[in-house]
Amino acid sequence: MLLGQLERMNGEAMMRDVETARQVTAKIFHLIQTQEKSGKEVMSKGSSGMEVILNFLNHTNKCASHQFNCIWCYCCFLSSGRGRRVGVFVSKGGTGILFQILITTSKELPPSEELMLQLHSLLAKVGPKDRKFGVKARLSGALNATVNLTKQNLQNTKLLLPCLQVLRVYSTNSVNAISLGKNGVVELMFKIVVPFSKKNTKTNARRAVDAGHVHVLLALYQDWHHNDTRHRHMLIRKGLLVCLRNITNIKLGRKAFIDADGMRILYYSSTECLPVRTLDPLVNTSSLIMRKCFPKNRLPLPTIKSAFHYQLPHVPAVGPVAQLYSQPLGVDDVVDESDDNEETDADTENDTDNEEDEKDQHTDIETDLNKLHPKKNPGRPFEELKVYERFFLELSEDFQSASTTSSSFSSTRATRPIIVPTAQALSPKHVPITSCQEDCNPTKAERAPPSPSVPTPAPPASLTPLELDTIHLTKDQDRKEEARIPSPDTHTTLSSLTRPPSQAQTIEQDLAHVLECVSLEAEGALNTEGVKQDGSPVNATRHIQSPLLLGGIATRRVGGGGGSNWGSDCGSEGTEDEGGEGAVLEVPDTALLLPLHDPDLYVEMVKGTHSVPQYAEVAYPDYFGHIAPTFREPLQERVYGVQRSKIFQDIERLIHPNDIVDKVVYDLDIPSCPVIEDNGESLKFNSQFESGNLRKAVQMRKYEYDLVLNSDINSNHYHQWFYFEVSGMRVGTTYRFNIINSEKSNSQFNYGMQVLMYSVQEAISGRPRWVRTGTDICYYKNHFARSSIAAGGQKGKSYYTMTFSTSFSHKDDVCYFAYHYPYTYSTLKMHLSKLEALRTPQIYLRRDVLCETLGGNSCPLLTITAMPESNSNDHICQFRNRPLIFLSARVHPGETNASWVMKGTLEFLMGTSPLAASLREAYIFKIVPMLNPDGVVNGNHRCSLSGEDLNRQWQNPNPELHPTIYHTKSLLQYLAHIQRAPLVFCDYHGHSRKKNVFMYGCSVKETVWQSNISATSSDLHEDLGYRALPKILSQIAPAFSMASCSFVVERSKESTARVVVWREIGVQRSYTMESTLCGCDQGKYKGLQIGTRELEEMGAQFCVALLRLKRLTGIRNHQHLLDLESDIIGTQSKVVSPTTYVVEEDEPSFLEEIDYSAESNDEDAEPEIEHGIEVQENANHLDRLSDCEIFRTHVSLCE
């Protein structure tokens, strides 16, 4: 009734009866204020109450009491309701009416304080819901009206608060923020001591710096911190910090902050706030400010290029490698002249490193339909490809010779390496010798003789060491052919790769422990009198002198590494240890525990491995081998505040510089060899062995070390893989290690992943294994500047720190740390030799040398299938017509998990189980188990010796620079020419920022759906069988996640193996299989870190999935049932990894975020499941399926 009466009062009627209008509005206000039901009726759907009051308010510009009552009504409406009521109010034009009233009232002298108070309170509620609020305020003049009202009421706290709230909403508009700054609002805010905007502009920040407000803000914050002992005014303190955060977004602001001693002030105040959990917002904001303002430091390196140099026979015309070679001498590539940009955005904890990460989610998806449709285009004439026929003898062999069918196919002598006319074999001049090794690796003839006055215990004969320059191998002609590609004019021999003589006097006085590295064993050993004897055998049980007894004996280093090992006259100097003479420990023969591992065979394999640094040492883990632990290793719980505490410890270096040791203890850049301090106060480091990577170690505090990783050879970045040795530790002492030049913007080290450690003492005790270790692990941006040369031209970038702490359990131990389970090139050669020994007459195995790499290492190619049942034409025909499966792995050296998966695949294929036999009878397997041997040998993370990512060279590989890719692609092109393209192509990879195992494939339909481009039904026509293999894997492999799979084709991946084989060779089932480096978040391995057992199991399960795929694809006339559109549509709206935006990564951007407001990872892992469920059990069940059941399984895959 009252609303109806109010509706009738409009215009002149209201002016005639002002008193009645006042009484009606007062009654409505009273009812709404006292009865909640009345307010709901006014705001309910279908009610016109809001429009009536708005209309009345629009016609009462001259009556303050009417306006006051109506505004009060709206304050009650919008306070009790949710966002919907505010949205309705805005949609009815309420914002404009309020601004009109504000302008009118501000012209009165003096303006009504009560009306202004309620008006600004209502505007503060409405503003955030009106997208045009700032524009309306500026155009109507309300912006200046509020500013003037604020200036006039600086002491009126009652009216000041709503005015400031409205100003904050105004300033979210950048134009308004600049206008406010010009009108003196910045100075006004400092008078009030409250921030006026979340988005401070660069102009206003400069005004604040020029006016000296940084010092004032710090003093005010310090005053509030000391006096607000009960923490009742945390918002004011937070507001001061937000002002400082915005000001320090510019370089001038950061300098002013440092000059005002802001680092010390915020550090001490934050330290005092740490015990109070509710003050975490203050601590986190202070931490962010201090990290921004921490002076940018340069990496402690002379250059960011690799410490090892390899001169390429041919330098690419364009690209990063070309830029590297064209860089003038003397240019400082470590830091830029300016430490950063004028303005940085550091509001986020994990900003991205790559420009591609900042693009829209769908910008990388291929939208050219012509490129999306596979076109079988081998690209080379068949005459050129005929030379590869020798790698496919199984397609033409008639098996008429009895000797042929029995044994010849296990030999690598069947074919010789392909000779590429445009590629020359590696000549001696292509193998650089670093001055470090010239100085550090004296030949045996140059070593000083032992002193006759000092008694010396002789080392056990089985541990007699050997340097590479004392190795003399005798190879027959066939072995020579296996080792390298013949060249018309040059031949690489082992003698040409040996090291030249160097001085021994520089290292004669170095002390080291005997267990710091295994030397390459010689053909002979030393007897007790130091006389060399020929033919000394290596016993099944090895004897190693106890480090507890002989740790003080002076020994000579071989290879100049941080660790030491026995020289050819090891133990000939020094004094006897009091513990006894000649004490030994028996080391279990790991060959008994690991069927495919033999330490003696491994040493022989290393002798034929060529590295750029010409390593002369063997790391203990590679020598002893690795036995997967029987216990589970769960993902590590993230300790609350761990990252913050580590950052504060870094800031302490600036606050207390006198506490810093800053002593270099290992450095590959020092010509006189890595530094070793043997005073017992520092750890000793070494990385000079196959796949090792550690460039520099700096002792920062007594038990804290900064570590710098080496760049990939012929590159200036790619720092992720590490593998190094540590010795000289104290038992029970916690050491902190900081890898300070990581490049990725985030890492699974933030989400439960731990580093791997191998203890030699544990291995000696019969437990040779890598175990997950490390506490207080986190990964964060640090204060080391990353030059624009290494950051793709971007300035202002920083490196990231991966930090962990650990303690050691054994005295005089030698421990190794690695990013993931190491798998060296020599390990592969050893495994292949052992697998050849397992061949039965029923297995067709041929091992070819596909080509030789730039570094002179051979690239093996395996052919595995089943021998034909007999020599009959039918069996020979069936043998030749088996579908081909093409597998490859380890194109990226740092993805060692790919090799462990490949090991599982190879062991399964060579197994004696009925399933393995069925699989061999079903397919012919062509396998390149290591596409990048050079990168693996030299400790690279991403590239080959060419300095390029080989998985970005498949479109146009260079036979000189990318020989393994060139010849592998040629094999596939040859198969395409003879109409024998593989049924499945799969390239094994590792993934550093996602969990589980998953696949990337190629699909026209899914790419079109994700890109939303227009396409006809004919454009979208494709066989959806590409999803069958991943679907099977998701059913039988507990580590596999179908939800993480993606079949979208990206522009940045058009030169990868997966896309090129799909597009050019026409292989529909072309995949990249990614295995996590961390662990699983689903299935029976949920909450566990992945190990070699699970990785090898994944390789075996891939084989089982292929067998199941064979049976499903063998069903005829039911291809139309393989329609997975519903499955695809179901995942269209929730694509886990639709695209990849980091050019140098085969992975999408990292999507997880760290929650710093609560304890990490409270989710319980699934109960432990017995580990004895083997792949074969699943496969045996498959064997028992009838044809009908197989058909039903086929249909279920499509649903």
Short mmCIF file of C-alpha atoms in Angstrom, two decimals, residues 361-721:
data_model
loop_
_atom_site.label_atom_id
_atom_site.label_comp_id
_atom_site.label_asym_id
_atom_site.label_seq_id
_atom_site.Cartn_x
_atom_site.Cartn_y
_atom_site.Cartn_z
CA GLN A 361 45.37 -21.10 -24.10
CA HIS A 362 44.42 -21.84 -27.68
CA THR A 363 46.91 -19.72 -29.65
CA ASP A 364 49.31 -22.61 -30.22
CA ILE A 365 46.74 -25.01 -31.64
CA GLU A 366 47.18 -25.70 -35.35
CA THR A 367 44.32 -24.13 -37.34
CA ASP A 368 45.49 -24.82 -40.89
CA LEU A 369 43.38 -27.73 -42.12
CA ASN A 370 45.90 -28.46 -44.86
CA LYS A 371 48.53 -29.17 -42.22
CA LEU A 372 46.14 -31.14 -40.07
CA HIS A 373 45.37 -33.80 -42.63
CA PRO A 374 48.18 -36.39 -42.80
CA LYS A 375 49.79 -36.56 -46.19
CA LYS A 376 52.07 -39.46 -46.96
CA ASN A 377 55.01 -37.59 -48.35
CA PRO A 378 58.28 -39.47 -47.90
CA GLY A 379 60.06 -36.43 -49.24
CA ARG A 380 63.02 -38.29 -50.76
CA PRO A 381 63.25 -40.36 -53.95
CA PHE A 382 63.28 -44.08 -53.46
CA GLU A 383 66.68 -44.38 -55.09
CA GLU A 384 68.20 -42.50 -52.16
CA LEU A 385 66.33 -44.62 -49.65
CA LYS A 386 67.29 -47.99 -51.15
CA VAL A 387 70.45 -47.99 -49.06
CA TYR A 388 68.28 -48.59 -45.98
CA GLU A 389 67.08 -51.91 -47.34
CA ARG A 390 69.95 -53.57 -45.45
CA PHE A 391 68.21 -52.73 -42.17
CA PHE A 392 65.15 -54.75 -43.19
CA LEU A 393 66.59 -58.15 -44.03
CA GLU A 394 63.64 -59.76 -42.27
CA LEU A 395 61.39 -58.56 -45.10
CA SER A 396 63.32 -60.51 -47.72
CA GLU A 397 65.06 -63.36 -45.88
CA ASP A 398 64.10 -66.82 -47.19
CA PHE A 399 65.47 -68.78 -44.17
CA GLN A 400 66.62 -71.64 -46.39
CA SER A 401 69.98 -71.94 -44.67
CA ALA A 402 70.01 -73.93 -41.48
CA SER A 403 72.76 -71.80 -40.02
CA THR A 404 70.82 -68.69 -40.84
CA THR A 405 67.82 -69.73 -38.85
CA SER A 406 69.85 -70.75 -35.88
CA SER A 407 72.18 -67.99 -34.92
CA SER A 408 73.15 -65.38 -37.45
CA PHE A 409 70.46 -62.91 -36.56
CA SER A 410 71.79 -62.20 -33.12
CA SER A 411 74.93 -60.64 -34.50
CA THR A 412 75.59 -57.03 -35.26
CA ARG A 413 77.76 -58.14 -38.15
CA ALA A 414 74.73 -58.54 -40.38
CA THR A 415 75.00 -55.00 -41.66
CA ARG A 416 77.43 -52.16 -41.64
CA PRO A 417 76.65 -48.58 -40.65
CA ILE A 418 75.09 -46.47 -43.34
CA ILE A 419 77.60 -44.26 -45.12
CA VAL A 420 76.24 -40.76 -45.69
CA PRO A 421 78.11 -39.03 -48.50
CA THR A 422 77.49 -35.59 -46.99
CA ALA A 423 78.64 -36.54 -43.50
CA GLN A 424 82.23 -37.12 -42.60
CA ALA A 425 83.39 -39.38 -39.85
CA LEU A 426 84.71 -37.71 -36.76
CA SER A 427 88.33 -36.82 -37.13
CA PRO A 428 90.73 -36.33 -34.24
CA LYS A 429 90.52 -32.56 -34.58
CA HIS A 430 86.82 -32.77 -33.78
CA VAL A 431 87.57 -34.09 -30.32
CA PRO A 432 88.74 -31.14 -28.24
CA ILE A 433 90.87 -31.73 -25.20
CA THR A 434 90.38 -29.32 -22.35
CA SER A 435 93.33 -27.85 -20.57
CA CYS A 436 91.83 -29.02 -17.32
CA GLN A 437 92.26 -32.62 -18.26
CA GLU A 438 95.67 -32.07 -19.73
CA ASP A 439 96.77 -30.84 -16.34
CA CYS A 440 94.79 -33.23 -14.24
CA ASN A 441 95.37 -36.54 -15.96
CA PRO A 442 99.08 -37.28 -16.17
CA THR A 443 100.10 -40.42 -17.94
CA LYS A 444 101.49 -43.25 -15.99
CA ALA A 445 105.03 -42.53 -17.15
CA GLU A 446 104.92 -39.04 -15.69
CA ARG A 447 103.83 -40.06 -12.20
CA ALA A 448 106.43 -39.67 -9.48
CA PRO A 449 107.73 -42.97 -8.14
CA PRO A 450 106.73 -43.96 -4.63
CA SER A 451 108.99 -42.89 -1.82
CA PRO A 452 111.09 -45.86 -0.63
CA SER A 453 111.14 -44.56 2.94
CA VAL A 454 107.40 -44.82 3.46
CA PRO A 455 105.81 -48.25 3.78
CA THR A 456 102.76 -48.57 1.55
CA PRO A 457 100.07 -51.22 1.61
CA ALA A 458 99.26 -52.55 -1.83
CA PRO A 459 95.70 -52.23 -3.13
CA PRO A 460 93.75 -55.36 -3.91
CA ALA A 461 94.44 -56.63 -7.38
CA SER A 462 90.79 -56.47 -8.34
CA LEU A 463 90.69 -52.73 -7.81
CA THR A 464 93.68 -51.84 -9.93
CA PRO A 465 92.66 -48.65 -11.73
CA LEU A 466 93.27 -47.57 -15.26
CA GLU A 467 93.20 -44.34 -17.13
CA LEU A 468 91.82 -44.18 -20.62
CA ASP A 469 95.21 -43.51 -22.10
CA THR A 470 96.48 -46.89 -20.86
CA ILE A 471 93.65 -48.87 -22.43
CA HIS A 472 94.55 -50.84 -25.53
CA LEU A 473 91.68 -52.69 -27.12
CA THR A 474 92.07 -55.23 -29.87
CA LYS A 475 89.11 -55.34 -32.21
CA ASP A 476 88.54 -57.43 -35.26
CA GLN A 477 87.43 -55.87 -38.48
CA ASP A 478 83.78 -56.52 -37.77
CA ARG A 479 83.97 -54.76 -34.42
CA LYS A 480 85.58 -51.79 -36.10
CA GLU A 481 82.74 -51.66 -38.56
CA GLU A 482 80.30 -51.76 -35.71
CA ALA A 483 81.91 -48.89 -33.87
CA ARG A 484 81.89 -46.12 -36.44
CA ILE A 485 80.92 -44.98 -39.92
CA PRO A 486 83.75 -45.46 -42.42
CA SER A 487 84.89 -42.29 -44.05
CA PRO A 488 86.71 -41.97 -47.37
CA ASP A 489 89.46 -39.80 -45.93
CA THR A 490 89.52 -40.08 -42.16
CA HIS A 491 89.31 -42.86 -39.64
CA THR A 492 88.80 -42.41 -35.94
CA THR A 493 90.83 -44.76 -33.83
CA LEU A 494 91.06 -45.17 -30.13
CA SER A 495 94.67 -44.04 -30.14
CA SER A 496 93.67 -40.76 -31.72
CA LEU A 497 91.29 -40.12 -28.86
CA THR A 498 93.75 -40.71 -26.06
CA ARG A 499 95.03 -37.83 -24.07
CA PRO A 500 98.41 -36.17 -24.62
CA PRO A 501 100.99 -36.19 -21.87
CA SER A 502 100.53 -33.62 -19.14
CA GLN A 503 102.29 -32.55 -15.99
CA ALA A 504 101.84 -34.63 -12.89
CA GLN A 505 103.48 -32.33 -10.38
CA THR A 506 100.36 -30.17 -9.94
CA ILE A 507 98.38 -32.85 -8.18
CA GLU A 508 100.93 -34.99 -6.38
CA GLN A 509 100.07 -33.70 -2.92
CA ASP A 510 96.26 -34.05 -3.17
CA LEU A 511 94.59 -36.26 -0.59
CA ALA A 512 91.40 -38.19 -1.12
CA HIS A 513 89.46 -41.23 0.01
CA VAL A 514 89.79 -44.49 -1.82
CA LEU A 515 86.07 -44.90 -2.36
CA GLU A 516 85.40 -41.70 -4.25
CA CYS A 517 85.25 -43.15 -7.75
CA VAL A 518 85.88 -46.40 -9.59
CA SER A 519 88.60 -46.08 -12.17
CA LEU A 520 88.46 -47.88 -15.46
CA GLU A 521 90.13 -51.21 -14.86
CA ALA A 522 93.31 -52.07 -16.72
CA GLU A 523 94.09 -55.15 -18.64
CA GLY A 524 96.63 -55.92 -15.94
CA ALA A 525 96.96 -55.25 -12.24
CA LEU A 526 99.72 -54.37 -9.85
CA ASN A 527 101.25 -57.04 -7.71
CA THR A 528 102.40 -56.35 -4.21
CA GLU A 529 105.72 -55.04 -5.53
CA GLY A 530 104.14 -52.64 -7.96
CA VAL A 531 104.97 -54.75 -11.03
CA LYS A 532 102.29 -54.94 -13.70
CA GLN A 533 100.89 -58.39 -14.36
CA ASP A 534 98.84 -59.42 -17.36
CA GLY A 535 95.55 -61.20 -17.28
CA SER A 536 94.56 -60.53 -13.67
CA PRO A 537 90.98 -61.68 -13.35
CA VAL A 538 88.24 -59.78 -11.53
CA ASN A 539 86.80 -62.01 -8.86
CA ALA A 540 83.11 -62.60 -8.45
CA THR A 541 83.41 -61.11 -4.98
CA ARG A 542 85.23 -57.80 -5.08
CA HIS A 543 87.42 -56.55 -2.27
CA ILE A 544 87.52 -52.84 -1.57
CA GLN A 545 89.71 -51.37 1.11
CA SER A 546 87.71 -50.00 3.98
CA PRO A 547 87.48 -46.21 3.97
CA LEU A 548 87.28 -46.40 7.74
CA LEU A 549 90.81 -47.83 7.83
CA LEU A 550 92.51 -46.29 4.83
CA GLY A 551 90.86 -42.90 4.56
CA GLY A 552 94.07 -41.10 5.39
CA ILE A 553 96.24 -42.72 2.74
CA ALA A 554 97.45 -40.27 0.14
CA THR A 555 96.21 -41.23 -3.30
CA ARG A 556 96.34 -39.69 -6.71
CA ARG A 557 93.29 -38.55 -8.58
CA VAL A 558 92.47 -39.92 -11.97
CA GLY A 559 90.53 -37.50 -14.14
CA GLY A 560 90.95 -34.52 -11.85
CA GLY A 561 87.49 -34.78 -10.40
CA GLY A 562 86.36 -33.55 -7.05
CA GLY A 563 86.51 -37.13 -5.88
CA SER A 564 89.51 -39.35 -5.98
CA ASN A 565 90.25 -42.80 -7.18
CA TRP A 566 93.09 -45.21 -7.33
CA GLY A 567 95.94 -44.22 -9.59
CA SER A 568 98.16 -46.76 -11.22
CA ASP A 569 100.36 -46.54 -8.16
CA CYS A 570 97.51 -46.09 -5.73
CA GLY A 571 98.48 -46.55 -2.13
CA SER A 572 102.20 -46.18 -2.75
CA GLU A 573 102.46 -43.07 -0.65
CA GLY A 574 101.36 -42.11 2.84
CA THR A 575 101.41 -43.90 6.15
CA GLU A 576 99.66 -46.97 7.39
CA ASP A 577 96.38 -46.48 9.13
CA GLU A 578 96.26 -47.56 12.74
CA GLY A 579 93.28 -49.74 12.04
CA GLY A 580 95.36 -52.33 10.24
CA GLU A 581 97.05 -53.01 6.95
CA GLY A 582 95.31 -54.41 3.94
CA ALA A 583 91.83 -54.51 5.58
CA VAL A 584 89.17 -55.18 2.96
CA LEU A 585 85.40 -55.28 2.64
CA GLU A 586 83.69 -57.90 0.54
CA VAL A 587 81.37 -56.37 -2.00
CA PRO A 588 78.46 -58.49 -3.24
CA ASP A 589 78.60 -59.30 -6.91
CA THR A 590 75.62 -57.35 -8.25
CA ALA A 591 75.55 -59.57 -11.33
CA LEU A 592 73.97 -62.22 -9.09
CA LEU A 593 71.23 -59.76 -8.12
CA LEU A 594 70.82 -58.00 -11.45
CA PRO A 595 70.73 -60.41 -14.40
CA LEU A 596 71.37 -57.65 -16.92
CA HIS A 597 74.16 -55.97 -14.97
CA ASP A 598 77.80 -56.95 -14.90
CA PRO A 599 80.36 -54.50 -13.47
CA ASP A 600 83.21 -55.94 -15.52
CA LEU A 601 81.19 -55.78 -18.70
CA TYR A 602 80.15 -52.23 -17.86
CA VAL A 603 83.78 -51.16 -17.59
CA GLU A 604 84.46 -52.69 -20.98
CA MET A 605 81.53 -50.76 -22.43
CA VAL A 606 82.84 -47.49 -20.97
CA LYS A 607 86.18 -48.03 -22.68
CA GLY A 608 84.42 -47.72 -26.04
CA THR A 609 82.37 -44.67 -25.08
CA HIS A 610 83.58 -41.29 -26.34
CA SER A 611 82.94 -38.09 -24.40
CA VAL A 612 83.95 -34.51 -25.08
CA PRO A 613 85.69 -34.15 -21.68
CA GLN A 614 87.20 -37.63 -22.21
CA TYR A 615 86.13 -38.95 -18.85
CA ALA A 616 88.50 -41.39 -17.17
CA GLU A 617 86.29 -42.38 -14.25
CA VAL A 618 83.31 -44.57 -13.63
CA ALA A 619 80.74 -43.56 -11.07
CA TYR A 620 80.04 -46.15 -8.39
CA PRO A 621 76.25 -46.35 -9.04
CA ASP A 622 76.87 -47.23 -12.66
CA TYR A 623 79.52 -49.76 -11.69
CA PHE A 624 77.60 -51.51 -8.92
CA GLY A 625 74.17 -51.16 -10.49
CA HIS A 626 70.81 -50.36 -8.96
CA ILE A 627 68.38 -52.75 -7.30
CA ALA A 628 64.95 -51.18 -6.85
CA PRO A 629 64.09 -50.95 -3.15
CA THR A 630 61.31 -53.17 -1.88
CA PHE A 631 59.76 -50.39 0.20
CA ARG A 632 57.41 -47.74 -1.11
CA GLU A 633 58.57 -44.14 -1.35
CA PRO A 634 55.63 -41.76 -0.81
CA LEU A 635 55.47 -38.24 -2.13
CA GLN A 636 56.99 -35.95 0.45
CA GLU A 637 54.65 -33.82 2.50
CA ARG A 638 55.39 -30.15 1.99
CA VAL A 639 56.25 -28.52 5.30
CA TYR A 640 54.28 -25.37 5.96
CA GLY A 641 56.33 -22.26 5.32
CA VAL A 642 59.37 -24.12 3.99
CA GLN A 643 59.81 -21.88 0.96
CA ARG A 644 59.46 -18.77 3.07
CA SER A 645 62.08 -19.96 5.54
CA LYS A 646 64.52 -20.74 2.72
CA ILE A 647 63.99 -17.30 1.20
CA PHE A 648 64.63 -15.67 4.57
CA GLN A 649 67.87 -17.62 4.87
CA ASP A 650 68.88 -16.25 1.48
CA ILE A 651 68.03 -12.72 2.60
CA GLU A 652 70.21 -13.23 5.66
CA ARG A 653 73.19 -13.34 3.29
CA LEU A 654 72.56 -9.66 2.55
CA ILE A 655 71.72 -8.74 6.15
CA HIS A 656 74.70 -10.58 7.70
CA PRO A 657 77.42 -10.73 5.02
CA ASN A 658 80.10 -11.59 7.59
CA ASP A 659 78.51 -15.01 8.14
CA ILE A 660 79.12 -16.04 4.53
CA VAL A 661 82.11 -18.27 3.71
CA ASP A 662 81.86 -17.92 -0.09
CA LYS A 663 84.57 -20.49 -0.86
CA VAL A 664 84.77 -22.28 -4.20
CA VAL A 665 85.31 -26.00 -3.60
CA TYR A 666 84.71 -27.34 -7.12
CA ASP A 667 84.99 -25.54 -10.43
CA LEU A 668 85.28 -26.98 -13.93
CA ASP A 669 86.23 -23.54 -15.27
CA ILE A 670 89.54 -23.43 -13.42
CA PRO A 671 92.24 -24.58 -15.86
CA SER A 672 94.32 -26.17 -13.11
CA CYS A 673 91.45 -28.55 -12.33
CA PRO A 674 88.48 -28.47 -9.98
CA VAL A 675 89.38 -27.16 -6.57
CA ILE A 676 89.65 -29.66 -3.73
CA GLU A 677 90.06 -28.54 -0.13
CA ASP A 678 91.13 -31.47 1.98
CA ASN A 679 91.14 -29.71 5.35
CA GLY A 680 88.09 -31.57 6.58
CA GLU A 681 85.95 -28.43 6.67
CA SER A 682 84.41 -28.70 3.22
CA LEU A 683 82.64 -31.34 1.22
CA LYS A 684 84.34 -32.62 -1.91
CA PHE A 685 82.49 -32.78 -5.20
CA ASN A 686 82.99 -34.53 -8.51
CA SER A 687 81.01 -34.86 -11.73
CA GLN A 688 83.68 -36.01 -14.16
CA PHE A 689 82.13 -39.27 -15.19
CA GLU A 690 79.64 -40.37 -17.81
CA SER A 691 76.35 -38.42 -17.64
CA GLY A 692 77.71 -36.32 -14.78
CA ASN A 693 76.63 -32.70 -14.50
CA LEU A 694 77.91 -30.24 -11.91
CA ARG A 695 79.92 -27.23 -12.98
CA LYS A 696 80.66 -25.44 -9.75
CA ALA A 697 80.18 -25.79 -6.00
CA VAL A 698 80.54 -22.84 -3.64
CA GLN A 699 80.50 -23.23 0.14
CA MET A 700 78.29 -20.38 1.41
CA ARG A 701 77.99 -21.36 5.06
CA LYS A 702 79.63 -24.13 7.02
CA TYR A 703 77.01 -26.66 5.94
CA GLU A 704 75.44 -24.93 2.94
CA TYR A 705 76.55 -25.11 -0.69
CA ASP A 706 75.43 -23.31 -3.82
CA LEU A 707 75.66 -25.56 -6.88
CA VAL A 708 75.78 -24.45 -10.50
CA LEU A 709 74.84 -26.84 -13.30
CA ASN A 710 76.59 -26.98 -16.64
CA SER A 711 74.79 -25.88 -19.79
CA ASP A 712 74.28 -28.32 -22.62
CA ILE A 713 77.31 -28.36 -24.91
CA ASN A 714 77.07 -25.70 -27.65
CA SER A 715 74.29 -24.05 -25.69
CA ASN A 716 73.92 -21.47 -22.96
CA HIS A 717 70.97 -22.87 -21.07
CA TYR A 718 69.00 -26.07 -20.33
CA HIS A 719 69.91 -26.51 -16.67
CA GLN A 720 67.92 -29.29 -15.08
CA TRP A 721 69.71 -32.62 -15.13
#
